[in-house]
mmCIF file of C-alpha atoms in Angstrom:
data_model
loop_
_atom_site.group_PDB
_atom_site.id
_atom_site.type_symbol
_atom_site.label_atom_id
_atom_site.label_comp_id
_atom_site.label_asym_id
_atom_site.label_seq_id
_atom_site.Cartn_x
_atom_site.Cartn_y
_atom_site.Cartn_z
ATOM 1 C CA UNK A 1 119.340 100.147 66.648
ATOM 2 C CA UNK A 2 121.347 100.490 69.727
ATOM 3 C CA UNK A 3 118.234 101.527 71.610
ATOM 4 C CA UNK A 4 116.475 98.337 70.476
ATOM 5 C CA UNK A 5 119.176 96.222 71.674
ATOM 6 C CA UNK A 6 119.338 98.143 75.113
ATOM 7 C CA UNK A 7 115.506 97.798 75.554
ATOM 8 C CA UNK A 8 115.607 93.909 74.774
ATOM 9 C CA UNK A 9 118.299 93.497 77.346
ATOM 10 C CA UNK A 10 116.513 95.508 79.984
ATOM 11 C CA UNK A 11 113.150 93.574 79.181
ATOM 12 C CA UNK A 12 115.033 90.307 79.703
ATOM 13 C CA UNK A 13 116.153 91.556 83.096
ATOM 14 C CA UNK A 14 112.614 92.654 83.974
ATOM 15 C CA UNK A 15 111.424 89.167 83.139
ATOM 16 C CA UNK A 16 113.976 87.584 85.407
ATOM 17 C CA UNK A 17 112.843 89.836 88.215
ATOM 18 C CA UNK A 18 109.335 89.128 87.551
ATOM 19 C CA UNK A 19 109.620 85.380 87.455
ATOM 20 C CA UNK A 20 111.518 85.438 90.882
ATOM 21 C CA UNK A 21 108.711 87.675 92.236
ATOM 22 C CA UNK A 22 105.957 85.266 91.083
ATOM 23 C CA UNK A 23 107.709 82.185 92.074
ATOM 24 C CA UNK A 24 108.275 83.364 95.653
ATOM 25 C CA UNK A 25 104.830 84.928 96.185
ATOM 26 C CA UNK A 26 102.971 81.993 94.739
ATOM 27 C CA UNK A 27 105.090 79.293 96.441
ATOM 28 C CA UNK A 28 103.316 76.878 98.794
ATOM 29 C CA UNK A 29 104.621 75.677 102.064
ATOM 30 C CA UNK A 30 107.338 77.614 103.852
ATOM 31 C CA UNK A 31 108.164 80.995 102.163
ATOM 32 C CA UNK A 32 109.658 84.262 103.526
ATOM 33 C CA UNK A 33 107.400 86.833 101.941
ATOM 34 C CA UNK A 34 105.491 89.931 103.097
ATOM 35 C CA UNK A 35 103.463 92.658 101.452
ATOM 36 C CA UNK A 36 103.345 95.855 103.485
ATOM 37 C CA UNK A 37 102.571 99.536 102.766
ATOM 38 C CA UNK A 38 106.088 100.851 103.089
ATOM 39 C CA UNK A 39 108.976 98.643 104.173
ATOM 40 C CA UNK A 40 108.494 98.101 107.918
ATOM 41 C CA UNK A 41 111.260 97.335 110.324
ATOM 42 C CA UNK A 42 109.414 94.409 111.803
ATOM 43 C CA UNK A 43 109.127 92.874 108.433
ATOM 44 C CA UNK A 44 112.853 93.410 107.632
ATOM 45 C CA UNK A 45 113.906 91.962 110.897
ATOM 46 C CA UNK A 46 111.698 88.964 110.706
ATOM 47 C CA UNK A 47 112.886 87.949 107.302
ATOM 48 C CA UNK A 48 116.489 88.677 108.001
ATOM 49 C CA UNK A 49 116.282 86.357 111.061
ATOM 50 C CA UNK A 50 114.794 83.585 108.922
ATOM 51 C CA UNK A 51 116.951 83.909 105.783
ATOM 52 C CA UNK A 52 120.269 84.352 107.811
ATOM 53 C CA UNK A 53 120.111 80.661 108.732
ATOM 54 C CA UNK A 54 120.951 79.891 104.875
ATOM 55 C CA UNK A 55 123.892 82.314 105.032
ATOM 56 C CA UNK A 56 124.427 86.012 105.600
ATOM 57 C CA UNK A 57 122.005 87.800 103.270
ATOM 58 C CA UNK A 58 122.391 90.760 101.043
ATOM 59 C CA UNK A 59 119.387 93.115 100.908
ATOM 60 C CA UNK A 60 118.902 94.135 97.338
ATOM 61 C CA UNK A 61 116.295 96.330 95.673
ATOM 62 C CA UNK A 62 115.417 99.447 93.877
ATOM 63 C CA UNK A 63 116.356 102.889 95.487
ATOM 64 C CA UNK A 64 112.614 103.279 96.381
ATOM 65 C CA UNK A 65 112.890 100.473 98.926
ATOM 66 C CA UNK A 66 116.564 100.256 100.094
ATOM 67 C CA UNK A 67 116.489 103.858 100.934
ATOM 68 C CA UNK A 68 113.618 103.145 103.492
ATOM 69 C CA UNK A 69 116.039 101.263 105.542
ATOM 70 C CA UNK A 70 117.882 104.445 106.577
ATOM 71 C CA UNK A 71 115.009 104.986 109.072
ATOM 72 C CA UNK A 72 115.991 101.840 110.900
ATOM 73 C CA UNK A 73 119.490 102.727 111.811
ATOM 74 C CA UNK A 74 119.003 104.824 114.989
ATOM 75 C CA UNK A 75 119.246 103.886 118.652
ATOM 76 C CA UNK A 76 117.324 105.314 121.544
ATOM 77 C CA UNK A 77 119.336 107.677 123.671
ATOM 78 C CA UNK A 78 116.846 107.357 126.402
ATOM 79 C CA UNK A 79 115.547 103.866 126.953
ATOM 80 C CA UNK A 80 111.707 103.587 126.458
ATOM 81 C CA UNK A 81 111.561 107.145 124.887
ATOM 82 C CA UNK A 82 110.789 106.706 121.062
ATOM 83 C CA UNK A 83 111.127 110.451 120.530
ATOM 84 C CA UNK A 84 114.833 110.280 121.463
ATOM 85 C CA UNK A 85 116.160 108.130 118.568
ATOM 86 C CA UNK A 86 119.609 109.206 117.534
ATOM 87 C CA UNK A 87 121.972 108.225 114.819
ATOM 88 C CA UNK A 88 125.609 107.488 115.361
ATOM 89 C CA UNK A 89 128.043 109.893 113.447
ATOM 90 C CA UNK A 90 129.398 106.983 111.323
ATOM 91 C CA UNK A 91 125.794 106.274 110.040
ATOM 92 C CA UNK A 92 125.150 109.899 109.413
ATOM 93 C CA UNK A 93 128.490 110.157 107.355
ATOM 94 C CA UNK A 94 127.490 106.885 105.479
ATOM 95 C CA UNK A 95 123.971 108.211 104.531
ATOM 96 C CA UNK A 96 125.385 111.674 103.525
ATOM 97 C CA UNK A 97 128.031 110.203 101.259
ATOM 98 C CA UNK A 98 125.917 107.589 99.406
ATOM 99 C CA UNK A 99 122.247 108.275 100.428
ATOM 100 C CA UNK A 100 121.983 104.703 101.853
ATOM 101 C CA UNK A 101 123.115 102.506 104.659
ATOM 102 C CA UNK A 102 125.838 100.129 103.594
ATOM 103 C CA UNK A 103 124.877 97.459 106.115
ATOM 104 C CA UNK A 104 121.613 96.677 108.183
ATOM 105 C CA UNK A 105 122.110 94.169 111.007
ATOM 106 C CA UNK A 106 125.243 92.651 109.362
ATOM 107 C CA UNK A 107 123.586 92.332 105.906
ATOM 108 C CA UNK A 108 124.842 94.298 102.989
ATOM 109 C CA UNK A 109 122.431 96.795 101.392
ATOM 110 C CA UNK A 110 122.677 96.798 97.667
ATOM 111 C CA UNK A 111 120.910 99.242 95.394
ATOM 112 C CA UNK A 112 119.743 97.625 92.189
ATOM 113 C CA UNK A 113 120.400 100.234 89.370
ATOM 114 C CA UNK A 114 117.040 100.983 87.805
ATOM 115 C CA UNK A 115 116.967 103.793 85.111
ATOM 116 C CA UNK A 116 113.965 105.494 83.560
ATOM 117 C CA UNK A 117 112.587 104.128 80.305
ATOM 118 C CA UNK A 118 112.290 107.413 78.489
ATOM 119 C CA UNK A 119 109.905 105.839 75.880
ATOM 120 C CA UNK A 120 107.002 104.899 78.264
ATOM 121 C CA UNK A 121 105.043 106.686 80.843
ATOM 122 C CA UNK A 122 103.677 105.294 84.106
ATOM 123 C CA UNK A 123 100.041 104.642 84.665
ATOM 124 C CA UNK A 124 99.353 107.959 86.043
ATOM 125 C CA UNK A 125 101.218 109.526 83.037
ATOM 126 C CA UNK A 126 103.107 112.053 85.417
ATOM 127 C CA UNK A 127 106.548 110.224 85.152
ATOM 128 C CA UNK A 128 108.396 107.788 83.111
ATOM 129 C CA UNK A 129 108.396 103.952 83.872
ATOM 130 C CA UNK A 130 111.445 102.262 85.238
ATOM 131 C CA UNK A 131 113.095 99.413 83.481
ATOM 132 C CA UNK A 132 112.830 97.131 86.550
ATOM 133 C CA UNK A 133 109.845 96.892 88.953
ATOM 134 C CA UNK A 134 109.940 99.150 91.948
ATOM 135 C CA UNK A 135 108.885 98.360 95.484
ATOM 136 C CA UNK A 136 110.541 94.809 95.697
ATOM 137 C CA UNK A 137 113.202 94.157 98.464
ATOM 138 C CA UNK A 138 115.033 90.838 98.104
ATOM 139 C CA UNK A 139 117.005 89.005 100.929
ATOM 140 C CA UNK A 140 119.532 86.830 99.005
ATOM 141 C CA UNK A 141 121.935 84.576 101.022
ATOM 142 C CA UNK A 142 125.523 84.710 100.034
ATOM 143 C CA UNK A 143 127.983 81.889 99.545
ATOM 144 C CA UNK A 144 125.595 79.238 98.316
ATOM 145 C CA UNK A 145 123.941 78.094 95.081
ATOM 146 C CA UNK A 146 120.971 80.203 94.328
ATOM 147 C CA UNK A 147 117.593 78.711 93.582
ATOM 148 C CA UNK A 148 117.285 81.379 90.967
ATOM 149 C CA UNK A 149 118.304 79.992 87.594
ATOM 150 C CA UNK A 150 118.734 82.052 84.384
ATOM 151 C CA UNK A 151 119.369 80.513 80.963
ATOM 152 C CA UNK A 152 120.341 82.412 77.827
ATOM 153 C CA UNK A 153 120.764 80.550 74.627
ATOM 154 C CA UNK A 154 123.433 82.347 72.535
ATOM 155 C CA UNK A 155 123.350 86.176 72.661
ATOM 156 C CA UNK A 156 121.458 88.852 71.030
ATOM 157 C CA UNK A 157 121.308 87.968 67.284
ATOM 158 C CA UNK A 158 120.242 90.096 64.324
ATOM 159 C CA UNK A 159 119.177 89.486 60.831
ATOM 160 C CA UNK A 160 119.036 91.954 57.889
ATOM 161 C CA UNK A 161 117.104 91.952 54.888
ATOM 162 C CA UNK A 162 115.064 93.926 52.187
ATOM 163 C CA UNK A 163 111.390 94.212 52.095
ATOM 164 C CA UNK A 164 110.416 93.156 48.603
ATOM 165 C CA UNK A 165 107.357 95.494 48.409
ATOM 166 C CA UNK A 166 108.782 98.648 49.725
ATOM 167 C CA UNK A 167 112.436 98.104 49.311
ATOM 168 C CA UNK A 168 113.159 99.221 52.759
ATOM 169 C CA UNK A 169 115.962 97.559 54.856
ATOM 170 C CA UNK A 170 114.574 95.673 57.773
ATOM 171 C CA UNK A 171 116.675 94.469 60.898
ATOM 172 C CA UNK A 172 115.168 91.886 63.269
ATOM 173 C CA UNK A 173 116.685 91.061 66.782
ATOM 174 C CA UNK A 174 116.162 87.748 68.544
ATOM 175 C CA UNK A 175 117.057 86.601 72.041
ATOM 176 C CA UNK A 176 116.328 83.394 73.905
ATOM 177 C CA UNK A 177 116.166 83.527 77.695
ATOM 178 C CA UNK A 178 114.467 81.519 80.432
ATOM 179 C CA UNK A 179 114.351 82.045 84.226
ATOM 180 C CA UNK A 180 112.867 80.137 87.132
ATOM 181 C CA UNK A 181 113.202 79.555 90.845
ATOM 182 C CA UNK A 182 113.759 75.783 91.765
ATOM 183 C CA UNK A 183 110.484 74.247 92.993
ATOM 184 C CA UNK A 184 110.481 73.711 96.555
ATOM 185 C CA UNK A 185 113.342 75.959 97.185
ATOM 186 C CA UNK A 186 111.754 79.385 97.013
ATOM 187 C CA UNK A 187 112.173 79.752 100.768
ATOM 188 C CA UNK A 188 115.916 80.381 100.230
ATOM 189 C CA UNK A 189 115.092 83.931 98.840
ATOM 190 C CA UNK A 190 113.211 86.258 101.049
ATOM 191 C CA UNK A 191 111.095 89.081 99.688
ATOM 192 C CA UNK A 192 109.037 92.152 100.787
ATOM 193 C CA UNK A 193 106.742 93.931 98.308
ATOM 194 C CA UNK A 194 105.966 97.601 99.112
ATOM 195 C CA UNK A 195 102.286 97.834 98.121
ATOM 196 C CA UNK A 196 102.643 101.543 97.457
ATOM 197 C CA UNK A 197 104.119 100.541 94.086
ATOM 198 C CA UNK A 198 102.492 98.771 91.129
ATOM 199 C CA UNK A 199 102.807 95.074 90.815
ATOM 200 C CA UNK A 200 105.373 93.863 88.338
ATOM 201 C CA UNK A 201 103.849 92.638 85.027
ATOM 202 C CA UNK A 202 105.154 91.213 81.784
#
């Protein structure tokens, strides 16, 4: 029963992330969205430049995408020679300790915890699914009201009863949740989707 409750809460969070992805991707007018194979430095730099005008952003995503930012931390020891890229000692220590950069161009890098769902396999059948979508990198400005709104009515409720025919005891769990991004304000959250990963689906 505890696993059922955990699964319901995780599916609710998946729903929230999925709604945010769809709202930003399908927005009309100005939006800061890119789909690339792998997270590219040019896309990250472009979206940071645009989103930063709303406030200093946090870069948030699954380990699969935030770990790709490690490759952008170097500097060229010899100007114009791309093969001479070096990392400062402080950055190497940071990556050694946590596996990730803490900041990129003044923006905090935040890993979104994303555990395996041990009850479902991925499409290829060679690994478990994750509870949240992989391959999504969000740029969320700090210190202002977010256009993402999440509503939950009550908590997770349960009801117990006996099946008249079989006599077995049945437990039912219910949860009411809604999420959406304010129409016309989708541009306040930036998003890059790594196309190497499946599209999020509900």
